[in-house]
PDB file of C-alpha atoms in Angstrom:
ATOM      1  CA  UNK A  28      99.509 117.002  75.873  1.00  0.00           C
ATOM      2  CA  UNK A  29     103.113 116.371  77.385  1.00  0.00           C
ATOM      3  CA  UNK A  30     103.409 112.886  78.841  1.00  0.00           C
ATOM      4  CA  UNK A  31     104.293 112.111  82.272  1.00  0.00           C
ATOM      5  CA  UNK A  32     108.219 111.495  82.757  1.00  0.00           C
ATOM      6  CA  UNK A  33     110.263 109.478  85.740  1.00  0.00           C
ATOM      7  CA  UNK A  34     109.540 111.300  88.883  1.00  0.00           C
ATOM      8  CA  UNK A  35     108.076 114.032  88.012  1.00  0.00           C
ATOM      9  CA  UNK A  36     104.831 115.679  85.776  1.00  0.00           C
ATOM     10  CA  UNK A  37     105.503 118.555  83.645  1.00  0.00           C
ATOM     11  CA  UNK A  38     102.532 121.654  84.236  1.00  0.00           C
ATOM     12  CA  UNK A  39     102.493 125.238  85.189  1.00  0.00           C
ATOM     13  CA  UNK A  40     102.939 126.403  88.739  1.00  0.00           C
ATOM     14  CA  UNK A  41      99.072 128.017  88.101  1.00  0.00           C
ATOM     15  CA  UNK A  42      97.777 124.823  86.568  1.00  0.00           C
ATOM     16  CA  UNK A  43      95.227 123.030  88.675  1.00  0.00           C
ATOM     17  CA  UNK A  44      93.892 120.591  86.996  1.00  0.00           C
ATOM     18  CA  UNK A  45      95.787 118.253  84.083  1.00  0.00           C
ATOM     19  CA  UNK A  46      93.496 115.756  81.303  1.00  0.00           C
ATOM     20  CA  UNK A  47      95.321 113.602  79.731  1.00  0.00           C
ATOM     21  CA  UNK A  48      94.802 110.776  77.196  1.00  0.00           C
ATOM     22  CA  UNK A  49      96.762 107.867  77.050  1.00  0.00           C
ATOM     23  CA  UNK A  50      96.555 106.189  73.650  1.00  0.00           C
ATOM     24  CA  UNK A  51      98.664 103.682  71.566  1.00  0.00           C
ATOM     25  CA  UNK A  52     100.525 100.378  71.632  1.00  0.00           C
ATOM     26  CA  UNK A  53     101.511 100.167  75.414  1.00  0.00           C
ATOM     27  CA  UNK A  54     100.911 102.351  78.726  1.00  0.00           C
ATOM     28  CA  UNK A  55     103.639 104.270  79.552  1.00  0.00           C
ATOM     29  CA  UNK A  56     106.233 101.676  81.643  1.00  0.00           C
ATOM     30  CA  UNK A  57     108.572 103.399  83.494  1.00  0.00           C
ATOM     31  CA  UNK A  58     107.856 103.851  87.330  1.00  0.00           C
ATOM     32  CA  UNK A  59     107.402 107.570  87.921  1.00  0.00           C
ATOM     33  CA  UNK A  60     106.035 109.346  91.193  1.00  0.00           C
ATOM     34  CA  UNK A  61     104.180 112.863  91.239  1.00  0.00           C
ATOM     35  CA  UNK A  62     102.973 115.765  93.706  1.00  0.00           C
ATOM     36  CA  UNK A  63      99.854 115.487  91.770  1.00  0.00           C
ATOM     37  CA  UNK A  64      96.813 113.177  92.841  1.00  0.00           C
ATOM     38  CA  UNK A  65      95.548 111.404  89.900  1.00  0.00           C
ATOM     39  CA  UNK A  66      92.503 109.701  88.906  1.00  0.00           C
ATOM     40  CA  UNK A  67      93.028 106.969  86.344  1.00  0.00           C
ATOM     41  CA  UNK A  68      90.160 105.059  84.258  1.00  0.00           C
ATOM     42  CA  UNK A  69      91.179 102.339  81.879  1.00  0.00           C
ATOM     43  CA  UNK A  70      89.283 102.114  78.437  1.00  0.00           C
ATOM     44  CA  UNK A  71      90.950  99.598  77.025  1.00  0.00           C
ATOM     45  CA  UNK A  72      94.333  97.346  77.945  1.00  0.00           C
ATOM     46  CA  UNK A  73      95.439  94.858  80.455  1.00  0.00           C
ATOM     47  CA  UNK A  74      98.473  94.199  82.583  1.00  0.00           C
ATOM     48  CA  UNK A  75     100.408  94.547  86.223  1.00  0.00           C
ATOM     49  CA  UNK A  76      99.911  97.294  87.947  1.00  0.00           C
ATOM     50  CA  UNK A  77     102.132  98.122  90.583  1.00  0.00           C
ATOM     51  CA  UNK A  78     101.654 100.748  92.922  1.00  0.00           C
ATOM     52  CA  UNK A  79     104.309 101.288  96.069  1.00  0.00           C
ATOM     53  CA  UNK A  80     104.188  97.945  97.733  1.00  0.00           C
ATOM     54  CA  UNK A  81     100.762  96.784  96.044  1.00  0.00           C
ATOM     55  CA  UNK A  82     100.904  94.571  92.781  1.00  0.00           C
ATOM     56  CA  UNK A  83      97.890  93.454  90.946  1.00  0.00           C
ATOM     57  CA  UNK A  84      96.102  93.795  87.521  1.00  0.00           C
ATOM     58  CA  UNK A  85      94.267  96.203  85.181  1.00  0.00           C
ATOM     59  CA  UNK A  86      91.787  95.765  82.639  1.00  0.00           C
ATOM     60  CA  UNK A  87      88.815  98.021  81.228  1.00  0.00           C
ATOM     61  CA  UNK A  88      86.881  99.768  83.721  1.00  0.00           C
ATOM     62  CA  UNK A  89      89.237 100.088  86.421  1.00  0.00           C
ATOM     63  CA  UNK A  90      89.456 103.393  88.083  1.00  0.00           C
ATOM     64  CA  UNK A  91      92.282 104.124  90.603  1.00  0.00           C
ATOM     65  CA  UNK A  92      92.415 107.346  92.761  1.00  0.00           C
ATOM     66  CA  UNK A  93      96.277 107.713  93.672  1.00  0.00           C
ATOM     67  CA  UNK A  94      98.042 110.300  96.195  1.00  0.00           C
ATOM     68  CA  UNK A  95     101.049 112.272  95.806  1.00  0.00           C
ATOM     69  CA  UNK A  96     104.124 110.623  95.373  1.00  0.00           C
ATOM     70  CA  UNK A  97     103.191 107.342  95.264  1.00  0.00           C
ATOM     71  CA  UNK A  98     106.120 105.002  93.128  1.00  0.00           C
ATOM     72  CA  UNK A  99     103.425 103.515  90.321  1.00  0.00           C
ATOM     73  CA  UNK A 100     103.549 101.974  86.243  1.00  0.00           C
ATOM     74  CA  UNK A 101     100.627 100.615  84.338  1.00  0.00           C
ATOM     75  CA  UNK A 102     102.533  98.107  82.838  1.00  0.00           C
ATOM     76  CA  UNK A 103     100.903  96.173  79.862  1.00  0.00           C
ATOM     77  CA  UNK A 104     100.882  92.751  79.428  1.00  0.00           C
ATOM     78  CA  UNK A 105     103.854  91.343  76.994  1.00  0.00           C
ATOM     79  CA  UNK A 106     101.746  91.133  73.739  1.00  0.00           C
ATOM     80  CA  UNK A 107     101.431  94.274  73.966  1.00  0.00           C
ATOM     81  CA  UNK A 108     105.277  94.909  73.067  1.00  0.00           C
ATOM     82  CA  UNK A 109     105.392  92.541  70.474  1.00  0.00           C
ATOM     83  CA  UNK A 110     106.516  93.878  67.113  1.00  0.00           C
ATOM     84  CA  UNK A 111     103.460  92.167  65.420  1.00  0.00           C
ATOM     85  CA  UNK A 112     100.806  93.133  67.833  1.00  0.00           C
ATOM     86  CA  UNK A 113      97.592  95.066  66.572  1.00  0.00           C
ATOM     87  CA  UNK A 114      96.638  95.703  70.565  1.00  0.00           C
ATOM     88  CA  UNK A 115      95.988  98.982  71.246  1.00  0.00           C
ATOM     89  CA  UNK A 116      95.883 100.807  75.005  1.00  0.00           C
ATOM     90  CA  UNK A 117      93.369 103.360  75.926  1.00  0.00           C
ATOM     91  CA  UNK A 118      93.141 105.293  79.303  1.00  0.00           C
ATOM     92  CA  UNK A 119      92.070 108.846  80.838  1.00  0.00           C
ATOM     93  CA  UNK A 120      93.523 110.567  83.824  1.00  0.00           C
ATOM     94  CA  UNK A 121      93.221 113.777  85.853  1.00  0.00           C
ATOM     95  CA  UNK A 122      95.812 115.368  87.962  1.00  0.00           C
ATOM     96  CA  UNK A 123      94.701 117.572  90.622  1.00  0.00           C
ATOM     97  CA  UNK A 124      97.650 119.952  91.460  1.00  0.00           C
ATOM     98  CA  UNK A 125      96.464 121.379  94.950  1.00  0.00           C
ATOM     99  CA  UNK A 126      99.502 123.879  95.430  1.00  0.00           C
ATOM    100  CA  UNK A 127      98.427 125.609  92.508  1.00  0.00           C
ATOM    101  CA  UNK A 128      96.650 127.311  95.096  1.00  0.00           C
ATOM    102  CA  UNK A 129      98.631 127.912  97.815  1.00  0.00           C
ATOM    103  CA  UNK A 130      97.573 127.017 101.283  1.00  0.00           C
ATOM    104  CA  UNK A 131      95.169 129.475 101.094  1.00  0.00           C
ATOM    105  CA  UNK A 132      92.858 126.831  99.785  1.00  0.00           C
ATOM    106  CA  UNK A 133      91.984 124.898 103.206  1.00  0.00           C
ATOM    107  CA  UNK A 134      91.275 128.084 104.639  1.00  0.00           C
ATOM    108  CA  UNK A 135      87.866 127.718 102.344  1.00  0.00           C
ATOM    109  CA  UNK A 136      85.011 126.356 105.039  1.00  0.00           C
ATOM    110  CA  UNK A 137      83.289 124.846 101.805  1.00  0.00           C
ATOM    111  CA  UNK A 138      86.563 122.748 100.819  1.00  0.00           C
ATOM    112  CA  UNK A 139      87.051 121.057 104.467  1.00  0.00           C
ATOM    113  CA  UNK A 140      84.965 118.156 103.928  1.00  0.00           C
ATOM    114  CA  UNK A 141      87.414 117.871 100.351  1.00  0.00           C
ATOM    115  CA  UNK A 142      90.740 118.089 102.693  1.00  0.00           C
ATOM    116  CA  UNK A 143      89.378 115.324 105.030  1.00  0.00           C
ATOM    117  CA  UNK A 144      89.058 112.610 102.525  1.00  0.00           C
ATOM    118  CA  UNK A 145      91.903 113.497 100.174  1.00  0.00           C
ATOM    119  CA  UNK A 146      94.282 110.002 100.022  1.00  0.00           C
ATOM    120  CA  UNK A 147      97.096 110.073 102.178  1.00  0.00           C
ATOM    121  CA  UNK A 148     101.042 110.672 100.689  1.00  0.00           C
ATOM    122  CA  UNK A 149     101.874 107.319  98.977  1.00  0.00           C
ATOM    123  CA  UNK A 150      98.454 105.846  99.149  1.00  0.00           C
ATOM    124  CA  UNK A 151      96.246 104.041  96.172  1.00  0.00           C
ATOM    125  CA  UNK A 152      93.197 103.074  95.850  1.00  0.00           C
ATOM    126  CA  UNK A 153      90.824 101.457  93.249  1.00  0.00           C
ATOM    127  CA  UNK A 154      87.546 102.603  92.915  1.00  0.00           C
ATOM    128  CA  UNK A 155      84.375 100.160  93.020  1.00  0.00           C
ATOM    129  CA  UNK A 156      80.591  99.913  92.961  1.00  0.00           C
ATOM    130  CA  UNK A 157      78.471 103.060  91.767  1.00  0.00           C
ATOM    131  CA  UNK A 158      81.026 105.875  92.193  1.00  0.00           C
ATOM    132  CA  UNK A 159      83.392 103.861  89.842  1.00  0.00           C
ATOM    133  CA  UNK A 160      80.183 104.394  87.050  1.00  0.00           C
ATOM    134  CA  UNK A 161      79.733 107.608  87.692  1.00  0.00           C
ATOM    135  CA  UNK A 162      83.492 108.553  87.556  1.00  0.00           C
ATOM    136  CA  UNK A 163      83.501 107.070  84.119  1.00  0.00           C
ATOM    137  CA  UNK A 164      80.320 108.806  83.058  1.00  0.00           C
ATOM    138  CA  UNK A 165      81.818 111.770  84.218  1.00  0.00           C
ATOM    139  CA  UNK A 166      85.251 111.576  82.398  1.00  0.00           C
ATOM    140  CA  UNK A 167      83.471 111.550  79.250  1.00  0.00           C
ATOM    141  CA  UNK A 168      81.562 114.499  79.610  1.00  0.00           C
ATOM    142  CA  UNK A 169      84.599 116.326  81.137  1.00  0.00           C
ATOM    143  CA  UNK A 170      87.053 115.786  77.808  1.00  0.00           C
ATOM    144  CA  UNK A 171      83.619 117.867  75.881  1.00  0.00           C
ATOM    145  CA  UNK A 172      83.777 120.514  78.317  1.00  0.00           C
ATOM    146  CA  UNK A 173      85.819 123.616  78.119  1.00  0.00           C
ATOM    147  CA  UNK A 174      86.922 126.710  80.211  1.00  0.00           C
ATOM    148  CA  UNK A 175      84.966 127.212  83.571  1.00  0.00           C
ATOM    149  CA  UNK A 176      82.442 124.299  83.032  1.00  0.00           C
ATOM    150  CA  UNK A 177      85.851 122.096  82.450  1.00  0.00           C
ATOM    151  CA  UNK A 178      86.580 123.046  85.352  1.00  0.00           C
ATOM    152  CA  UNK A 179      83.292 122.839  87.109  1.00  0.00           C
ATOM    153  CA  UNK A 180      83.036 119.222  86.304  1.00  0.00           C
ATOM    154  CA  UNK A 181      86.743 118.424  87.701  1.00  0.00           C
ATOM    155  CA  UNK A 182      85.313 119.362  90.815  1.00  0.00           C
ATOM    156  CA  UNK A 183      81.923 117.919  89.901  1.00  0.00           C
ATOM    157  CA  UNK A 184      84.835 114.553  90.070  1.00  0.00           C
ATOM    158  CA  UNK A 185      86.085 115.332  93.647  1.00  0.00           C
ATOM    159  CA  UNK A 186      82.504 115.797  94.864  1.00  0.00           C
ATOM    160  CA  UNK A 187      81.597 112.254  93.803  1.00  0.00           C
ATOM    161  CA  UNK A 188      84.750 111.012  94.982  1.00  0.00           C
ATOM    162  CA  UNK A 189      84.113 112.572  98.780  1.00  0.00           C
ATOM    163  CA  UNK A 190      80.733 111.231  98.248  1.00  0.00           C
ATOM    164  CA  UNK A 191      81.522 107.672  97.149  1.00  0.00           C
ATOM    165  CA  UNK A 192      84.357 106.958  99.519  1.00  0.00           C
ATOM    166  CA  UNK A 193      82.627 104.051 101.184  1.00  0.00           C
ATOM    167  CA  UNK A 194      83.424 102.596  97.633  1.00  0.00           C
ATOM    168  CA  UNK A 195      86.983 102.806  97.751  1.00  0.00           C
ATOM    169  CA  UNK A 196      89.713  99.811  98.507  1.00  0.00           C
ATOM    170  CA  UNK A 197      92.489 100.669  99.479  1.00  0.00           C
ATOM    171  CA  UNK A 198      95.981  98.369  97.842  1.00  0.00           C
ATOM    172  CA  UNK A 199      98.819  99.808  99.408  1.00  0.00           C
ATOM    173  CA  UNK A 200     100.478 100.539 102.513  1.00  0.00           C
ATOM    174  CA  UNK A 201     101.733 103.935 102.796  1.00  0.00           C
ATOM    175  CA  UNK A 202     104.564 103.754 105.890  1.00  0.00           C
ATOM    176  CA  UNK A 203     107.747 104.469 104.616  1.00  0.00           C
ATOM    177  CA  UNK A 204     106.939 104.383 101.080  1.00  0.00           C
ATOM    178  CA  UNK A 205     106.416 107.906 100.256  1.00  0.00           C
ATOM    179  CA  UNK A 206     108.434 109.164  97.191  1.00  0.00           C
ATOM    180  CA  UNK A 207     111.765 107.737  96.188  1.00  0.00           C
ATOM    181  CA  UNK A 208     114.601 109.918  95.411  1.00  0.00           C
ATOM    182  CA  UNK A 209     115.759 110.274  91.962  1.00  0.00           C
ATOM    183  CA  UNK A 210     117.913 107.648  92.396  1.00  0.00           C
ATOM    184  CA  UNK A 211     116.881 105.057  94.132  1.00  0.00           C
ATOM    185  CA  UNK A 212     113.516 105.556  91.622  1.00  0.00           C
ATOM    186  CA  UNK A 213     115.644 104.421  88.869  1.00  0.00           C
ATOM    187  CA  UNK A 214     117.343 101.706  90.713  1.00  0.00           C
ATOM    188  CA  UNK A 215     114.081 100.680  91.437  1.00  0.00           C
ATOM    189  CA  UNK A 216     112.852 101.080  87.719  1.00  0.00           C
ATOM    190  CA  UNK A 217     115.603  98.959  86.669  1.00  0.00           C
ATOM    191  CA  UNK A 218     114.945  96.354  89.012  1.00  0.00           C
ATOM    192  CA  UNK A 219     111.191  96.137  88.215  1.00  0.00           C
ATOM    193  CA  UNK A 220     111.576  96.346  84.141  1.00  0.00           C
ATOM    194  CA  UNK A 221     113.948  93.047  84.509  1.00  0.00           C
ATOM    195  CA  UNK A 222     111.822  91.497  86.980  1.00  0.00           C
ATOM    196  CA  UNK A 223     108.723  91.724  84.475  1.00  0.00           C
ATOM    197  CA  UNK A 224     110.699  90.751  81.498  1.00  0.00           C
ATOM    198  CA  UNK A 225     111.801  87.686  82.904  1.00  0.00           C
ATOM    199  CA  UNK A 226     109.726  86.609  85.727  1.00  0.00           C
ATOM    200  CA  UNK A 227     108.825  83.085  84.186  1.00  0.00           C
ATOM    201  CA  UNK A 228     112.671  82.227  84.355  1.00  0.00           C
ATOM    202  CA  UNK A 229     114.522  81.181  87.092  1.00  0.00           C
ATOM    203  CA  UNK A 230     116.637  84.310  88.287  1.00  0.00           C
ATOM    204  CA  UNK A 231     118.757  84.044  90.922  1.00  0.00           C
ATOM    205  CA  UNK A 232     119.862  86.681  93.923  1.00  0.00           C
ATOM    206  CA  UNK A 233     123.494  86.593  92.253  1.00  0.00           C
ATOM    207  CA  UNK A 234     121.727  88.058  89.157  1.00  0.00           C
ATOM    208  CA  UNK A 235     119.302  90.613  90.008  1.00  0.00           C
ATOM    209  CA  UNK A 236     121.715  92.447  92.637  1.00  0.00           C
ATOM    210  CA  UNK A 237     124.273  92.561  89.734  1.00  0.00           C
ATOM    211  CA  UNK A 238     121.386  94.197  87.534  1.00  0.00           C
ATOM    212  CA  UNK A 239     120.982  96.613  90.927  1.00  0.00           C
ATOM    213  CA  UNK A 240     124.564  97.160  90.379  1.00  0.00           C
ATOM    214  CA  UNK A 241     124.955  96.069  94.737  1.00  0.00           C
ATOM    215  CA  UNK A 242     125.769  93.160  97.261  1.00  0.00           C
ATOM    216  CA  UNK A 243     123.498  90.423  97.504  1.00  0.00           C
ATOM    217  CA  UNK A 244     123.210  91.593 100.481  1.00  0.00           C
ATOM    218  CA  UNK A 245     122.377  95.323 100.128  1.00  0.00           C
ATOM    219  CA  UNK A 246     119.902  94.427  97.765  1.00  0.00           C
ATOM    220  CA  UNK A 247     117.619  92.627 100.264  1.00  0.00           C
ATOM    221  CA  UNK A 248     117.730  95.517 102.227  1.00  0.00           C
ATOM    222  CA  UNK A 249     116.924  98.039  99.768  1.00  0.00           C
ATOM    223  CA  UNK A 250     114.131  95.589  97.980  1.00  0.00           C
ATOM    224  CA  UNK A 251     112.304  94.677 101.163  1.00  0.00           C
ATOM    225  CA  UNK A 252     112.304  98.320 102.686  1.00  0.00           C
ATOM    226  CA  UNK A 253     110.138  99.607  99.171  1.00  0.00           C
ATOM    227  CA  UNK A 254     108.500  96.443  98.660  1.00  0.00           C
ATOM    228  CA  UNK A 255     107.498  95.158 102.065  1.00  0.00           C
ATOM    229  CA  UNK A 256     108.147  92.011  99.818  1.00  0.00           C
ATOM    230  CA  UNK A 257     111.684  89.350  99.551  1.00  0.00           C
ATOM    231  CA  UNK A 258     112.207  89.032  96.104  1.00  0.00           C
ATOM    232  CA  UNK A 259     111.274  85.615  96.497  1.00  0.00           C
ATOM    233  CA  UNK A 260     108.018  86.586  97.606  1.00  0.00           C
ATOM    234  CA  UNK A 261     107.418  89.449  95.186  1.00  0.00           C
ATOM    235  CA  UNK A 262     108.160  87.192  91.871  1.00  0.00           C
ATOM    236  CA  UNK A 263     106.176  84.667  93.341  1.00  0.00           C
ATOM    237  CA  UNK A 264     103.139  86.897  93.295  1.00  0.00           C
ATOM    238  CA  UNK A 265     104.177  88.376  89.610  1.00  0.00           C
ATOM    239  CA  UNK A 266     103.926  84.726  88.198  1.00  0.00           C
ATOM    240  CA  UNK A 267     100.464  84.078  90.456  1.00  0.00           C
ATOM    241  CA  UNK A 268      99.216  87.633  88.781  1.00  0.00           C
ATOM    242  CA  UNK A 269     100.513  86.127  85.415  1.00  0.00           C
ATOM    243  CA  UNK A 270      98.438  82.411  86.596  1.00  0.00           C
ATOM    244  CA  UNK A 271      95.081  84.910  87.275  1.00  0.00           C
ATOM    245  CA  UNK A 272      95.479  86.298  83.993  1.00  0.00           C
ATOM    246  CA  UNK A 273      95.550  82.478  82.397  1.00  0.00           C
ATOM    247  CA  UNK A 274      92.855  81.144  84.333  1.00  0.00           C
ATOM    248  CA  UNK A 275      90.461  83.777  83.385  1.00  0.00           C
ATOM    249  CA  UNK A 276      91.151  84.150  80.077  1.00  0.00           C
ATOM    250  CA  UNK A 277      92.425  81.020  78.375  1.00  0.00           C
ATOM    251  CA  UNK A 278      91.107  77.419  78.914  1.00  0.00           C
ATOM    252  CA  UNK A 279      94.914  75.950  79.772  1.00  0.00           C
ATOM    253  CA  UNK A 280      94.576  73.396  82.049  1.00  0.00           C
ATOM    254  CA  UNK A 281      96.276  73.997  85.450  1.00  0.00           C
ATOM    255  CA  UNK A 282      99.819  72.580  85.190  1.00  0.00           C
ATOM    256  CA  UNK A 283     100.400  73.949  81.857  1.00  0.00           C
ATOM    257  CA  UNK A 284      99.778  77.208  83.301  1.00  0.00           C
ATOM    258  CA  UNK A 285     101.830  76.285  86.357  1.00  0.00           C
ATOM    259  CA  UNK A 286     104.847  75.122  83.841  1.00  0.00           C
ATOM    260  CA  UNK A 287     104.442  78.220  81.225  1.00  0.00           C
ATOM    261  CA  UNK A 288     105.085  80.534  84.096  1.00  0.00           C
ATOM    262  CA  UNK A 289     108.322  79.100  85.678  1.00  0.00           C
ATOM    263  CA  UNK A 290     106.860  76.753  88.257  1.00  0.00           C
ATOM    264  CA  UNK A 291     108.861  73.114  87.796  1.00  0.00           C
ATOM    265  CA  UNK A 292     106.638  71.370  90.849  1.00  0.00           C
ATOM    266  CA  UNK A 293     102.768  71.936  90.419  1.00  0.00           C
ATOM    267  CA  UNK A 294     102.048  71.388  94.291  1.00  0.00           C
ATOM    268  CA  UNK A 295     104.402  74.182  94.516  1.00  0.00           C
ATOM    269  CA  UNK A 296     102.147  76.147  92.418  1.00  0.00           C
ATOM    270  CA  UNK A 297      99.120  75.165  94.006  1.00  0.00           C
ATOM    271  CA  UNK A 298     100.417  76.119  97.870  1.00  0.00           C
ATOM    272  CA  UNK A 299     101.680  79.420  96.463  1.00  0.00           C
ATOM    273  CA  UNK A 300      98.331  80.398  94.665  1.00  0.00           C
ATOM    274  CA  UNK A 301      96.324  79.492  97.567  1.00  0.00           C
ATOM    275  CA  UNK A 302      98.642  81.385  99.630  1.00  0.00           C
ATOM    276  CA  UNK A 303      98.523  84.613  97.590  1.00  0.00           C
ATOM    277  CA  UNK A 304      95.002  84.825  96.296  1.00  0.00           C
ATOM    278  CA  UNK A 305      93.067  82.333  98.871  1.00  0.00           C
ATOM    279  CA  UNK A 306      91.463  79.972  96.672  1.00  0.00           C
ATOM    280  CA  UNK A 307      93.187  77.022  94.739  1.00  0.00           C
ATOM    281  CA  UNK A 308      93.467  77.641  91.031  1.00  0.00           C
ATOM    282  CA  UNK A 309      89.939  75.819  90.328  1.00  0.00           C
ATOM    283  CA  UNK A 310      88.172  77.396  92.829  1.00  0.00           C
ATOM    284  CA  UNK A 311      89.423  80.726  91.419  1.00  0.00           C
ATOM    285  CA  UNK A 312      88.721  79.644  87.756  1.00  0.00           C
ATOM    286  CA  UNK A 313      85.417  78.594  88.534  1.00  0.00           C
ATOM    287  CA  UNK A 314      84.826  82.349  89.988  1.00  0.00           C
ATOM    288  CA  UNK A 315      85.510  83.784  87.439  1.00  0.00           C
ATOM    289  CA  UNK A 316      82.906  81.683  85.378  1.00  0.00           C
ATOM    290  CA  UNK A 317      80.105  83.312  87.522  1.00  0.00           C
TER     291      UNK A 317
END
């Protein structure tokens, strides 16, 4: 199976729907955009995901339904790189190629209830509650199936998705952040692979808009218009995703966290957790204990 590349997804103009497995030492972690929707589930793997103007995490069990040409990477965690790790990533994904069709498609009385609740250009979503079980269920019996029931049960998939989407939350906002060019994706790329590699040091404006290879000042423009986000603000909530990750999974008390992750002032930390995730880190360590 071809991987996905930058900005676009390799397939035949009569090819409706794609499987592919993702398996190995790291997700793919270049952003990329396609005219494809795709449904994700994560086997096995953590780290940021970051999806148009929405950052957050993935572990095993997530499911996200994304539209077309929505900016995204599943970008592991850094252990994940290291050159001694044994970690190993696991996820499945469908892309549903609609033009294979033609517009011909929504003329289809049967398929009108499908175009209705299709996501939105740009959009994300992760999926929740009992369609998220089901959706996994179904993925495994759909990588068994072949020919016409293959592709009976990728529309078995849609028809639980229109069912379920009461169970859907949605983690982007979609104005003005539909596709990027070429470009501006790899600016963009760029800007996000530093920001990750070195979000628990102190980087300054001067430095990332010289990585951008623009003013100080053109950068804020062009970071704010696809983040909805100052840089301050977005590697502020990079470290905070980074301070989830700790809290859950380590028993590190508070300021070490708070110091491993580039904060030098732990009242600092504290206001810009709260801020960001509404809870202080306790109160969101001891919910995670539940």
């Amino acid at each position: 199976m071809s991987k996905v590349i930058a900005f676009q997804i390799p397939k035949s103009q009569k090819e409706f729907i794609r499987f592919q497995q993702d398996r190995g030492a790291h997700f793919y972690d270049k952003l990329h955009q396609h005219p494809q929707l795709q449904l994700t589930v994560i086997l096995e793997g953590s780290g940021q995901f970051l999806s148009g103007d929405y950052m957050g995490r993935f572990q095993p069990g997530d499911v996200f339904f994304l539209g077309e040409n929505v900016p995204h990477v599943f970008r592991s965690d850094a252990e994940y790189f290291a050159d001694d790790s044994i970690l190993k990533i696991a996820g499945d994904t469908l892309f549903y190629d609609f033009q294979a069709f033609g517009d011909s498609i929504w003329e289809v009385e049967d398929l009108q209830g499908l175009k209705s609740f299709l996501p939105p250009k740009g959009s994300c979503f992760q999926i929740f509650g009992e369609t998220q079980v089901r959706i996994q269920e179904l993925f495994k019996e759909y990588q068994f199936s072949k020919n016409l029931f293959r592709f009976q049960k990728g529309m078995e998939i849609l028809a639980v998705l229109e069912k379920g989407s009461d169970d859907f939350i949605s983690l982007n906002k979609t104005e003005g952040l539909v596709g990027l060019s070429e470009k501006d994706g790899s600016r963009m790329d760029q800007i996000l692979r530093y920001l990750l590699d070195n979000r628990f040091r102190a980087i300054s404006l001067d430095e990332i808009s010289e990585q951008a290879n623009m003013s100080k000042e053109a950068f804020c423009r062009f970071f704010k218009m696809r983040t909805r986000k100052t840089f301050t603000q977005y590697v502020n909530q990079l470290r905070i995703s980074e301070a989830q990750k700790l809290l859950k999974e380590s028993d590190r008390n508070v300021s070490e966290i708070a110091f491993s992750i580039g904060y030098e002032n732990l009242s600092h930390f504290n206001r810009n957790f709260k801020v960001i995730t509404g809870k202080t880190p306790v109160e969101f360590r001891k919910s995670q204990m539940i």
